[in-house]
């Protein structure tokens, strides 16, 4: 039966491949400038966009002035992500006036909102192509048509059942890679726009994921980051059902792969089976991103997170008891409608109790169309700022304490880059996600080396290669 299901995908890809061939006459020697906002989902999509442009003969430039195509892969999770796009579009307008052949493309989550597309059509009519999150693979056809006709093209789908894979892709790192295991989200957190712009949950078949990772490994990849808005519900729609834990066990068997990370896990359905899988699979990193959002039961309820503070803390206890070395990270939203100072204190006390190694703290941003946007008692900005700063100040000693505990250990480190601030230092990551700087030569990038941890600052460790 599988060939029947495969047929539309193969046909679609063939059509796009023909467009890629046709565009080569325009693309050779031309340049594209790609700007990506948002999360790892968008990073991964941008690798596919870059891959397709590469096949069309285009090369990348960091400089917008030199580009023949400028692309913005957008995010709308918070208002400031959207504002960044509008700020940049103002500048691009000037370039477009100077160079009529320049093509401007907008895609990604923001474009899945009708009000955004309407605004762009009205106020930024120099934009050439708009597409959304469900039909990236159609970009070659859209570019070809825009080049031939000069028309403005808008191609947004509201939902898409089928998952089109096997797109060419230009990976940013040689040694690590993001791998989509599922798309969309079936949860309805009341503050969140993601389900509206990424659609319903669809999991990729396990065999496709395994094959992709095997190919990545034979291409030199040592670490994979499995991507999904809620990886715990991986496989829920399959009959028979397949669990995320069983996927981890299968990936753990892949020879040559060294590290497996994943995000994001929703606390409401993190199973004992998953805790067991993290504990027993040697390649699964002992780090868990487990966003709590708030420590107040009242706010959690209004956020529709489906767990209480007590249930969350119980879960953390269980995880730490089974995997004592594990480090937890979280996301926090400050200033959700109706939030009081006491609610914020509840968040702070929960954070102290859990001792996160890192907390991504966000100021609540009202998203049109979400239930929270019409809640009364939106919190004034100055109060939110105060609560936000309080959380950041509280986190520093905790982060420092966790880093201090590493001093004296010799640990395995995947070397990622040359340090931004000191060319003589390399930056790498421990299995538990902590960052370390140590002296070493650039050729070690992508290697796993042993490092002795000598010292630490609040946000990183200092070490010596052994
Ligand atoms: N699927 C993931 C989160 C994806 S969005 C999960 O459920 O954990 C990443 C983070 O952005 C969220 O965890 C939340 O902390 C933050 N976020 C989402 N919507 C937001 C909003 N309207 N305002 C502020 N932060 C928001
Ligand atoms: Fe948004 Fe909640 Fe889905 Fe995460 S789980 S993407 S926060 S709706
Ligand atoms: Fe942003 Fe879309 Fe990710 S809204 S956070 S890029 S799923």
XYZ file of C-alpha atoms in Angstrom, residues 210-402:
193
model
C 15.503 6.515 11.242
C 16.531 6.606 7.601
C 17.072 10.363 7.697
C 19.234 10.086 10.818
C 21.276 7.218 9.340
C 21.970 9.379 6.296
C 22.936 12.300 8.507
C 25.322 10.100 10.490
C 27.004 8.827 7.341
C 27.395 12.501 6.440
C 29.306 13.201 9.671
C 26.528 14.171 12.071
C 27.159 13.229 15.720
C 24.223 14.884 17.453
C 20.575 15.102 16.457
C 17.895 17.336 17.924
C 14.479 15.738 17.457
C 11.981 18.504 16.824
C 8.281 18.781 17.640
C 6.005 21.189 19.528
C 5.137 18.347 21.877
C 7.308 15.293 21.280
C 5.483 13.344 24.004
C 2.503 12.925 21.732
C 4.647 11.542 18.905
C 2.846 8.645 17.204
C -0.527 9.272 18.885
C -2.277 9.366 15.537
C -0.733 6.117 14.278
C -2.685 2.839 14.417
C -1.287 0.927 16.207
C 0.003 3.797 18.329
C 3.732 4.302 18.606
C 5.334 6.051 21.571
C 8.056 8.673 21.605
C 9.992 6.458 24.017
C 10.048 3.625 21.474
C 11.304 6.071 18.846
C 14.150 7.048 21.190
C 15.064 3.377 21.713
C 15.226 2.852 17.941
C 17.315 5.964 17.312
C 19.622 4.975 20.165
C 20.581 1.875 18.154
C 21.945 3.874 15.222
C 25.620 3.176 14.949
C 27.917 6.197 14.789
C 25.360 8.547 16.310
C 26.668 9.973 19.593
C 24.002 12.231 21.056
C 20.239 12.525 20.936
C 18.440 15.638 22.125
C 14.795 16.564 21.730
C 12.408 19.419 22.266
C 9.816 20.187 23.424
C 8.291 17.927 26.073
C 4.951 19.020 27.468
C 4.746 18.224 31.207
C 1.139 17.047 30.957
C 1.994 13.819 29.197
C 5.587 12.948 29.998
C 5.326 9.216 30.589
C 7.219 6.888 32.920
C 8.205 5.034 29.785
C 9.934 8.190 28.516
C 11.772 8.736 31.815
C 12.969 5.127 31.546
C 14.088 5.707 27.957
C 16.101 8.801 28.902
C 17.654 6.880 31.784
C 18.582 3.779 29.802
C 19.433 5.024 26.298
C 23.122 5.929 26.487
C 22.942 8.390 23.595
C 20.002 10.354 24.956
C 21.426 13.437 26.646
C 20.696 13.912 30.307
C 18.979 17.211 29.790
C 15.285 17.925 29.572
C 13.508 21.057 28.420
C 10.263 20.969 30.380
C 8.480 24.324 30.034
C 6.396 25.143 33.092
C 5.281 28.670 32.009
C 4.088 29.600 35.516
C 4.257 28.340 39.087
C 0.760 29.529 40.003
C -2.149 27.116 39.784
C -4.565 29.899 38.999
C -2.464 31.082 36.044
C -1.703 27.538 34.856
C -5.433 26.894 34.710
C -6.078 30.062 32.740
C -3.199 29.140 30.444
C -4.865 25.735 29.874
C -1.642 23.888 30.579
C -3.558 20.907 32.062
C -1.207 20.358 35.011
C -0.962 21.891 38.447
C 2.109 23.187 40.206
C 2.017 20.118 42.460
C 1.779 17.687 39.542
C 4.688 19.417 37.827
C 6.865 19.297 40.944
C 5.949 15.665 41.477
C 7.013 14.904 37.920
C 10.329 16.717 38.433
C 10.927 14.726 41.610
C 10.300 11.470 39.774
C 12.644 12.435 36.922
C 15.441 13.492 39.287
C 15.061 10.362 41.394
C 15.508 8.131 38.335
C 18.159 10.280 36.589
C 20.069 12.153 39.320
C 22.487 13.906 36.944
C 19.807 15.319 34.686
C 19.585 19.079 34.175
C 16.254 20.720 33.518
C 15.510 23.866 31.554
C 12.229 25.715 31.198
C 10.196 28.460 29.558
C 8.451 31.070 31.686
C 5.848 33.615 30.659
C 5.708 36.729 32.827
C 2.656 38.970 32.889
C -0.074 36.627 31.687
C -3.474 38.407 32.048
C -4.639 38.617 35.696
C -1.190 37.622 37.033
C -0.591 39.074 40.512
C 2.636 39.626 42.440
C 1.726 36.507 44.443
C 1.439 34.483 41.235
C 4.908 35.700 40.283
C 6.196 34.690 43.726
C 4.732 31.226 43.101
C 6.704 31.052 39.858
C 9.872 32.119 41.636
C 9.456 29.571 44.412
C 8.840 26.789 41.891
C 11.940 27.788 39.950
C 14.002 27.750 43.144
C 12.695 24.332 44.032
C 13.403 22.797 40.620
C 16.803 24.493 40.195
C 16.735 24.843 36.434
C 20.081 25.131 34.707
C 18.518 27.661 32.366
C 15.175 29.435 32.071
C 13.972 31.156 28.921
C 11.835 33.930 30.345
C 9.399 35.747 28.067
C 7.233 38.777 28.553
C 3.644 37.855 27.766
C 2.675 39.033 24.314
C -0.951 39.354 23.323
C -1.639 37.298 20.188
C -4.749 38.196 18.219
C -7.106 35.234 17.929
C -5.919 33.409 21.058
C -8.293 33.072 24.066
C -5.893 34.973 26.354
C -5.986 38.034 24.093
C -9.558 38.821 25.140
C -9.048 38.148 28.851
C -9.571 41.111 31.129
C -6.786 42.481 33.315
C -3.909 42.588 30.890
C -0.898 43.563 33.015
C 0.796 46.977 32.553
C 4.262 46.895 31.030
C 6.115 48.479 33.962
C 4.817 45.836 36.378
C 5.729 43.023 33.982
C 9.247 44.450 33.617
C 9.709 44.443 37.394
C 8.581 40.812 37.698
C 10.702 39.845 34.736
C 13.844 41.376 36.250
C 13.127 39.745 39.583
C 13.077 36.342 37.883
C 16.326 36.991 36.009
C 18.080 38.109 39.211
C 16.792 35.082 41.102
C 18.025 32.684 38.411
C 21.666 33.853 38.371
C 22.781 32.241 41.663
C 20.963 29.014 40.732
C 22.715 28.815 37.368
C 26.026 29.556 39.076
C 25.393 26.837 41.674
C 24.705 24.258 38.963
